[in-house]
mmCIF file of C-alpha atoms in Angstrom:
data_model
loop_
_atom_site.group_PDB
_atom_site.id
_atom_site.type_symbol
_atom_site.label_atom_id
_atom_site.label_comp_id
_atom_site.label_asym_id
_atom_site.label_seq_id
_atom_site.Cartn_x
_atom_site.Cartn_y
_atom_site.Cartn_z
ATOM 1 C CA MET A 24 71.312 -0.183 -18.818
ATOM 2 C CA LYS A 25 72.904 -1.849 -21.833
ATOM 3 C CA GLU A 26 76.559 -2.779 -21.872
ATOM 4 C CA LEU A 27 78.272 -0.413 -24.283
ATOM 5 C CA THR A 28 81.237 -0.906 -26.583
ATOM 6 C CA PRO A 29 84.294 1.374 -26.120
ATOM 7 C CA PHE A 30 83.194 3.599 -29.036
ATOM 8 C CA GLU A 31 79.609 3.787 -27.733
ATOM 9 C CA ARG A 32 80.958 4.786 -24.294
ATOM 10 C CA TRP A 33 83.140 7.446 -25.885
ATOM 11 C CA VAL A 34 80.125 9.087 -27.534
ATOM 12 C CA ILE A 35 77.387 8.429 -25.000
ATOM 13 C CA GLU A 36 79.352 8.907 -21.759
ATOM 14 C CA ASN A 37 82.306 11.067 -22.798
ATOM 15 C CA LYS A 38 80.327 13.267 -25.214
ATOM 16 C CA GLY A 39 82.249 12.296 -28.340
ATOM 17 C CA THR A 40 80.940 12.630 -31.907
ATOM 18 C CA GLU A 41 80.819 9.974 -34.627
ATOM 19 C CA ARG A 42 82.156 10.872 -38.037
ATOM 20 C CA PRO A 43 79.570 12.446 -40.400
ATOM 21 C CA TYR A 44 77.776 10.212 -42.925
ATOM 22 C CA THR A 45 78.931 7.011 -41.142
ATOM 23 C CA GLY A 46 75.991 6.269 -38.809
ATOM 24 C CA LYS A 47 73.463 3.657 -39.857
ATOM 25 C CA TYR A 48 70.499 5.898 -39.083
ATOM 26 C CA TYR A 49 71.596 8.834 -41.231
ATOM 27 C CA TYR A 50 69.928 7.453 -44.374
ATOM 28 C CA HIS A 51 67.302 5.545 -42.369
ATOM 29 C CA THR A 52 63.667 6.102 -43.444
ATOM 30 C CA GLU A 53 61.759 3.264 -41.743
ATOM 31 C CA LYS A 54 58.623 4.019 -39.720
ATOM 32 C CA GLY A 55 58.942 3.635 -35.972
ATOM 33 C CA THR A 56 60.520 5.049 -32.838
ATOM 34 C CA TYR A 57 64.154 5.936 -32.122
ATOM 35 C CA THR A 58 65.175 4.977 -28.575
ATOM 36 C CA CYS A 59 68.149 5.624 -26.303
ATOM 37 C CA LYS A 60 70.979 3.136 -26.907
ATOM 38 C CA ARG A 61 71.777 2.972 -23.210
ATOM 39 C CA CYS A 62 68.381 2.787 -21.481
ATOM 40 C CA ASN A 63 65.852 2.104 -24.299
ATOM 41 C CA SER A 64 63.758 5.170 -23.496
ATOM 42 C CA PRO A 65 61.735 6.448 -26.520
ATOM 43 C CA LEU A 66 63.279 9.689 -27.852
ATOM 44 C CA TYR A 67 62.065 10.515 -31.390
ATOM 45 C CA LYS A 68 59.360 9.495 -33.840
ATOM 46 C CA SER A 69 60.308 8.752 -37.424
ATOM 47 C CA ASP A 70 57.716 11.295 -38.642
ATOM 48 C CA ASP A 71 59.919 14.031 -37.125
ATOM 49 C CA LYS A 72 63.103 12.935 -38.901
ATOM 50 C CA PHE A 73 64.277 14.929 -41.960
ATOM 51 C CA ASP A 74 67.303 15.163 -44.203
ATOM 52 C CA ALA A 75 69.421 18.167 -43.241
ATOM 53 C CA ASN A 76 72.370 16.988 -45.380
ATOM 54 C CA CYS A 77 74.617 17.444 -42.353
ATOM 55 C CA GLY A 78 75.969 13.927 -41.902
ATOM 56 C CA TRP A 79 73.958 13.026 -38.802
ATOM 57 C CA PRO A 80 70.297 12.069 -38.224
ATOM 58 C CA ALA A 81 68.165 15.198 -37.823
ATOM 59 C CA PHE A 82 64.821 15.646 -36.044
ATOM 60 C CA ASP A 83 62.698 18.754 -35.680
ATOM 61 C CA ASP A 84 60.807 17.509 -32.588
ATOM 62 C CA GLU A 85 61.212 15.057 -29.717
ATOM 63 C CA ILE A 86 58.829 12.854 -27.782
ATOM 64 C CA GLU A 87 57.500 14.980 -24.965
ATOM 65 C CA GLY A 88 59.700 14.852 -21.907
ATOM 66 C CA ALA A 89 62.333 12.613 -23.564
ATOM 67 C CA ILE A 90 65.119 15.182 -24.044
ATOM 68 C CA LYS A 91 67.155 17.244 -21.603
ATOM 69 C CA LYS A 92 68.819 20.411 -22.937
ATOM 70 C CA VAL A 93 71.941 21.834 -21.229
ATOM 71 C CA GLU A 94 74.670 24.302 -22.090
ATOM 72 C CA ASP A 95 77.521 22.528 -23.857
ATOM 73 C CA GLN A 96 81.027 22.498 -22.368
ATOM 74 C CA ASP A 97 82.120 24.864 -25.150
ATOM 75 C CA GLY A 98 79.721 27.499 -23.775
ATOM 76 C CA VAL A 99 78.265 28.100 -27.248
ATOM 77 C CA ARG A 100 76.129 25.175 -28.276
ATOM 78 C CA THR A 101 73.200 23.442 -26.561
ATOM 79 C CA GLU A 102 73.749 19.764 -25.779
ATOM 80 C CA ILE A 103 70.877 17.251 -25.824
ATOM 81 C CA LEU A 104 70.767 14.312 -23.402
ATOM 82 C CA CYS A 105 68.378 11.450 -22.736
ATOM 83 C CA SER A 106 66.270 12.776 -19.872
ATOM 84 C CA ASN A 107 66.086 9.300 -18.302
ATOM 85 C CA CYS A 108 69.801 8.365 -18.179
ATOM 86 C CA ASP A 109 71.735 11.464 -19.323
ATOM 87 C CA ALA A 110 73.183 9.686 -22.353
ATOM 88 C CA HIS A 111 74.793 12.200 -24.730
ATOM 89 C CA LEU A 112 72.822 12.390 -27.959
ATOM 90 C CA GLY A 113 74.214 15.390 -29.797
ATOM 91 C CA HIS A 114 73.293 19.076 -30.089
ATOM 92 C CA ILE A 115 70.303 21.211 -30.937
ATOM 93 C CA PHE A 116 70.263 24.126 -33.383
ATOM 94 C CA GLU A 117 67.657 26.794 -34.132
ATOM 95 C CA GLY A 118 67.074 29.342 -36.862
ATOM 96 C CA GLU A 119 68.255 27.265 -39.820
ATOM 97 C CA ASN A 120 64.815 27.129 -41.534
ATOM 98 C CA PHE A 121 65.094 23.475 -42.536
ATOM 99 C CA THR A 122 61.486 22.801 -41.531
ATOM 100 C CA PRO A 123 58.532 24.964 -40.370
ATOM 101 C CA LYS A 124 59.467 24.148 -36.758
ATOM 102 C CA ASN A 125 62.857 25.785 -37.423
ATOM 103 C CA ILE A 126 64.769 23.480 -35.098
ATOM 104 C CA ARG A 127 67.258 20.673 -35.644
ATOM 105 C CA HIS A 128 68.231 17.942 -33.204
ATOM 106 C CA CYS A 129 71.580 16.732 -34.573
ATOM 107 C CA VAL A 130 71.955 13.244 -33.110
ATOM 108 C CA ASN A 131 74.685 10.585 -33.234
ATOM 109 C CA SER A 132 73.388 7.333 -34.730
ATOM 110 C CA ILE A 133 75.516 5.430 -32.230
ATOM 111 C CA SER A 134 73.418 6.926 -29.414
ATOM 112 C CA LEU A 135 70.225 5.444 -30.833
ATOM 113 C CA ASP A 136 68.354 2.187 -31.303
ATOM 114 C CA PHE A 137 65.210 1.750 -33.350
ATOM 115 C CA GLU A 138 61.852 0.045 -32.826
ATOM 116 C CA LEU A 139 60.117 -0.685 -36.090
ATOM 117 C CA GLU A 140 56.392 -0.404 -36.685
ATOM 118 C CA SER A 141 54.720 -3.680 -37.683
ATOM 119 C CA VAL A 142 55.481 -4.779 -41.248
ATOM 120 C CA LYS A 143 52.890 -6.773 -43.187
ATOM 121 C CA ASN A 144 55.097 -8.177 -45.929
ATOM 122 C CA LYS A 145 58.387 -9.045 -44.234
ATOM 123 C CA LYS A 146 60.765 -11.320 -46.133
ATOM 124 C CA ILE A 147 64.259 -12.786 -45.730
ATOM 125 C CA ALA A 148 67.343 -12.680 -47.976
ATOM 126 C CA ILE A 149 70.769 -14.218 -47.307
ATOM 127 C CA PHE A 150 73.941 -13.163 -49.082
ATOM 128 C CA ALA A 151 77.654 -14.074 -48.687
ATOM 129 C CA SER A 152 80.203 -11.734 -50.266
ATOM 130 C CA GLY A 153 83.421 -11.885 -48.298
ATOM 131 C CA CYS A 154 83.877 -10.398 -44.857
ATOM 132 C CA PHE A 155 80.379 -10.054 -43.418
ATOM 133 C CA TRP A 156 81.230 -6.720 -41.759
ATOM 134 C CA GLY A 157 81.388 -5.011 -45.152
ATOM 135 C CA THR A 158 78.342 -6.823 -46.564
ATOM 136 C CA GLU A 159 76.246 -5.741 -43.589
ATOM 137 C CA TYR A 160 77.481 -2.141 -43.838
ATOM 138 C CA TYR A 161 75.802 -1.549 -47.179
ATOM 139 C CA PHE A 162 72.533 -3.378 -46.524
ATOM 140 C CA LEU A 163 72.042 -1.625 -43.175
ATOM 141 C CA ARG A 164 71.950 1.658 -45.054
ATOM 142 C CA THR A 165 69.372 0.582 -47.622
ATOM 143 C CA LYS A 166 65.794 1.862 -47.572
ATOM 144 C CA GLY A 167 63.328 -0.943 -46.930
ATOM 145 C CA VAL A 168 65.790 -3.110 -45.032
ATOM 146 C CA ILE A 169 64.393 -3.741 -41.570
ATOM 147 C CA SER A 170 67.352 -5.485 -39.938
ATOM 148 C CA CYS A 171 70.596 -7.317 -40.654
ATOM 149 C CA GLU A 172 72.530 -9.889 -38.716
ATOM 150 C CA VAL A 173 75.828 -11.473 -39.621
ATOM 151 C CA GLY A 174 76.518 -15.174 -39.252
ATOM 152 C CA TYR A 175 77.503 -18.464 -40.834
ATOM 153 C CA ILE A 176 75.719 -20.706 -43.343
ATOM 154 C CA GLY A 177 76.449 -23.492 -45.809
ATOM 155 C CA GLY A 178 78.693 -25.682 -43.657
ATOM 156 C CA HIS A 179 78.516 -29.072 -41.957
ATOM 157 C CA VAL A 180 79.337 -28.170 -38.332
ATOM 158 C CA GLU A 181 76.501 -27.277 -35.984
ATOM 159 C CA ASP A 182 76.581 -23.772 -34.448
ATOM 160 C CA PRO A 183 80.224 -23.000 -35.349
ATOM 161 C CA THR A 184 82.339 -20.326 -33.718
ATOM 162 C CA TYR A 185 84.156 -17.582 -35.639
ATOM 163 C CA GLU A 186 87.481 -19.263 -34.893
ATOM 164 C CA GLU A 187 86.222 -22.579 -36.298
ATOM 165 C CA VAL A 188 84.867 -20.929 -39.470
ATOM 166 C CA CYS A 189 88.165 -19.143 -39.973
ATOM 167 C CA THR A 190 89.972 -22.485 -40.278
ATOM 168 C CA GLY A 191 88.035 -23.102 -43.503
ATOM 169 C CA LYS A 192 87.237 -26.634 -42.299
ATOM 170 C CA THR A 193 83.585 -26.182 -41.356
ATOM 171 C CA GLY A 194 82.411 -25.326 -44.889
ATOM 172 C CA HIS A 195 80.559 -22.220 -43.770
ATOM 173 C CA ALA A 196 80.471 -18.878 -45.509
ATOM 174 C CA GLU A 197 80.414 -15.565 -43.696
ATOM 175 C CA ALA A 198 76.996 -14.203 -44.611
ATOM 176 C CA VAL A 199 74.295 -11.641 -43.818
ATOM 177 C CA ARG A 200 70.677 -12.463 -43.093
ATOM 178 C CA ILE A 201 68.452 -9.579 -44.093
ATOM 179 C CA GLU A 202 64.861 -8.879 -43.087
ATOM 180 C CA TYR A 203 63.225 -6.488 -45.524
ATOM 181 C CA ASP A 204 59.864 -4.925 -46.240
ATOM 182 C CA ALA A 205 58.848 -6.395 -49.588
ATOM 183 C CA ASP A 206 56.306 -3.617 -50.056
ATOM 184 C CA ARG A 207 59.103 -1.064 -50.033
ATOM 185 C CA ILE A 208 62.032 -2.845 -51.657
ATOM 186 C CA SER A 209 62.357 -5.815 -53.984
ATOM 187 C CA TYR A 210 64.583 -8.870 -53.782
ATOM 188 C CA ASP A 211 65.923 -7.909 -57.204
ATOM 189 C CA TYR A 212 67.122 -4.573 -55.814
ATOM 190 C CA LEU A 213 68.868 -6.288 -52.884
ATOM 191 C CA ALA A 214 70.504 -8.844 -55.188
ATOM 192 C CA LYS A 215 71.817 -6.095 -57.449
ATOM 193 C CA LEU A 216 73.276 -4.317 -54.417
ATOM 194 C CA PHE A 217 74.947 -7.601 -53.446
ATOM 195 C CA PHE A 218 76.643 -7.817 -56.857
ATOM 196 C CA GLU A 219 77.614 -4.147 -56.802
ATOM 197 C CA THR A 220 79.262 -4.126 -53.373
ATOM 198 C CA HIS A 221 81.754 -6.923 -53.946
ATOM 199 C CA ASP A 222 83.666 -8.507 -56.821
ATOM 200 C CA PRO A 223 81.679 -11.638 -57.880
ATOM 201 C CA SER A 224 84.515 -12.775 -60.110
ATOM 202 C CA GLN A 225 86.852 -13.560 -57.215
ATOM 203 C CA LEU A 226 86.874 -17.222 -56.235
ATOM 204 C CA ASN A 227 86.977 -18.004 -52.497
ATOM 205 C CA LYS A 228 88.285 -14.581 -51.568
ATOM 206 C CA GLN A 229 87.413 -10.922 -51.448
ATOM 207 C CA GLY A 230 90.207 -8.423 -51.527
ATOM 208 C CA PRO A 231 92.832 -9.383 -48.951
ATOM 209 C CA ASP A 232 90.537 -11.972 -47.316
ATOM 210 C CA ILE A 233 91.262 -15.449 -48.635
ATOM 211 C CA GLY A 234 89.462 -18.701 -47.896
ATOM 212 C CA THR A 235 86.225 -20.538 -48.692
ATOM 213 C CA GLN A 236 84.484 -18.665 -45.883
ATOM 214 C CA TYR A 237 84.868 -15.497 -47.978
ATOM 215 C CA ARG A 238 83.216 -16.954 -51.099
ATOM 216 C CA SER A 239 80.566 -15.240 -53.174
ATOM 217 C CA GLU A 240 77.272 -17.110 -52.708
ATOM 218 C CA ILE A 241 73.550 -16.412 -52.681
ATOM 219 C CA PHE A 242 71.489 -18.620 -50.356
ATOM 220 C CA TYR A 243 68.030 -18.441 -51.850
ATOM 221 C CA ILE A 244 64.860 -18.929 -49.790
ATOM 222 C CA ASP A 245 62.602 -19.984 -52.660
ATOM 223 C CA GLU A 246 62.539 -20.590 -56.389
ATOM 224 C CA GLU A 247 61.549 -16.981 -57.052
ATOM 225 C CA GLN A 248 64.773 -15.730 -55.457
ATOM 226 C CA LYS A 249 66.795 -18.347 -57.315
ATOM 227 C CA LYS A 250 65.371 -17.295 -60.701
ATOM 228 C CA ALA A 251 65.961 -13.617 -59.949
ATOM 229 C CA ALA A 252 69.614 -14.346 -59.082
ATOM 230 C CA GLN A 253 70.092 -16.470 -62.213
ATOM 231 C CA ILE A 254 68.842 -13.638 -64.408
ATOM 232 C CA LEU A 255 71.221 -11.122 -62.822
ATOM 233 C CA ILE A 256 74.170 -13.510 -63.151
ATOM 234 C CA ALA A 257 73.335 -14.020 -66.833
ATOM 235 C CA GLN A 258 73.210 -10.260 -67.346
ATOM 236 C CA LEU A 259 76.630 -9.801 -65.710
ATOM 237 C CA LYS A 260 78.183 -12.640 -67.717
ATOM 238 C CA ALA A 261 76.839 -11.053 -70.884
ATOM 239 C CA THR A 262 78.968 -7.966 -70.093
ATOM 240 C CA GLY A 263 82.068 -10.178 -69.924
ATOM 241 C CA LEU A 264 82.292 -10.474 -66.130
ATOM 242 C CA LYS A 265 83.397 -13.971 -65.081
ATOM 243 C CA VAL A 266 80.910 -14.443 -62.262
ATOM 244 C CA VAL A 267 81.773 -17.291 -59.825
ATOM 245 C CA THR A 268 78.891 -16.629 -57.426
ATOM 246 C CA LYS A 269 77.215 -19.853 -56.306
ATOM 247 C CA LEU A 270 73.459 -20.287 -55.884
ATOM 248 C CA THR A 271 72.519 -22.557 -52.990
ATOM 249 C CA GLU A 272 69.252 -23.274 -51.220
ATOM 250 C CA ALA A 273 69.357 -21.748 -47.766
ATOM 251 C CA THR A 274 70.041 -24.039 -44.841
ATOM 252 C CA ILE A 275 70.465 -23.211 -41.153
ATOM 253 C CA PHE A 276 71.847 -19.723 -40.540
ATOM 254 C CA TYR A 277 73.866 -19.436 -37.346
ATOM 255 C CA LYS A 278 74.088 -15.938 -35.884
ATOM 256 C CA ALA A 279 77.665 -14.796 -35.278
ATOM 257 C CA GLU A 280 79.034 -13.601 -31.970
ATOM 258 C CA ASP A 281 77.711 -10.287 -30.652
ATOM 259 C CA TYR A 282 80.941 -8.394 -31.296
ATOM 260 C CA HIS A 283 80.535 -9.035 -35.017
ATOM 261 C CA GLN A 284 77.074 -7.489 -35.229
ATOM 262 C CA ASP A 285 77.008 -3.862 -36.447
ATOM 263 C CA TYR A 286 80.822 -3.984 -36.430
ATOM 264 C CA TYR A 287 81.482 -0.791 -38.367
ATOM 265 C CA GLU A 288 78.789 1.043 -36.457
ATOM 266 C CA LYS A 289 80.470 0.046 -33.176
ATOM 267 C CA THR A 290 83.968 0.935 -34.318
ATOM 268 C CA ALA A 291 83.212 4.030 -36.450
ATOM 269 C CA GLY A 292 84.913 2.364 -39.399
ATOM 270 C CA LYS A 293 84.218 1.691 -43.044
ATOM 271 C CA PRO A 294 84.632 -1.444 -45.209
ATOM 272 C CA TYR A 295 88.161 -2.121 -46.441
ATOM 273 C CA CYS A 296 87.284 -4.815 -48.992
ATOM 274 C CA HIS A 297 83.808 -3.803 -50.156
ATOM 275 C CA ILE A 298 83.601 -0.898 -52.621
ATOM 276 C CA TYR A 299 80.460 0.013 -54.502
ATOM 277 C CA THR A 300 80.752 -0.500 -58.257
ATOM 278 C CA LYS A 301 77.831 0.182 -60.636
ATOM 279 C CA ARG A 302 77.157 -2.987 -62.636
ATOM 280 C CA PHE A 303 73.551 -2.696 -63.810
#
């Protein structure tokens, strides 16, 4: 069994419910298998996922034998559990006519993990735009993004800790390393999202977070990424925006501590210093 965070325990063990439209799998459209967060048992196939516009991931079928259905404590609804470990998943509803199967498994994202099918054209992108919790939040919810991990890059200290980076003396930026399916989403799209989810005119800060670790910087993997970023910066400057975003060739990316990964997913929160602003 996996070790769960307090919020994960509240949902999975105490039958809580995450807030609608906050889970990372609500807008998720990748091909693969959704598994139990606690025991890793396969639960749902991506082919059975559909958009019910309800705020939580919806499925109209489960993997055979994966789900246990019991009467909810309220005596009205039907609760769904992982048949292997009894982890609370959500509830099941019938008669809504969303799909021909006429059934909806309404599942908390926090109760799930995901195993991706093999990707032929997987690529990497690295962006720094202030607090990495907020940067990760938006990219995790983007179609074509396979995975995100937050960490540190651009400094001179080997394998720094969060506390060391926070001093501003290591030279690192808080950043997000993104794996994406280049057949489904372009680097240009990701870079535009980067510029639209933070203020690239703020120097060494983002909102209330101040320090060089919160700088706006793109760490490009190759010349193609560098050129794409240069074009977008030129476009933004042409609109009068005083862009201070730096372009730097990627060096070693150090993964941050586990408690920083999927932070808003674990805490059921939303970014406080990253707000989407249409710029292109």
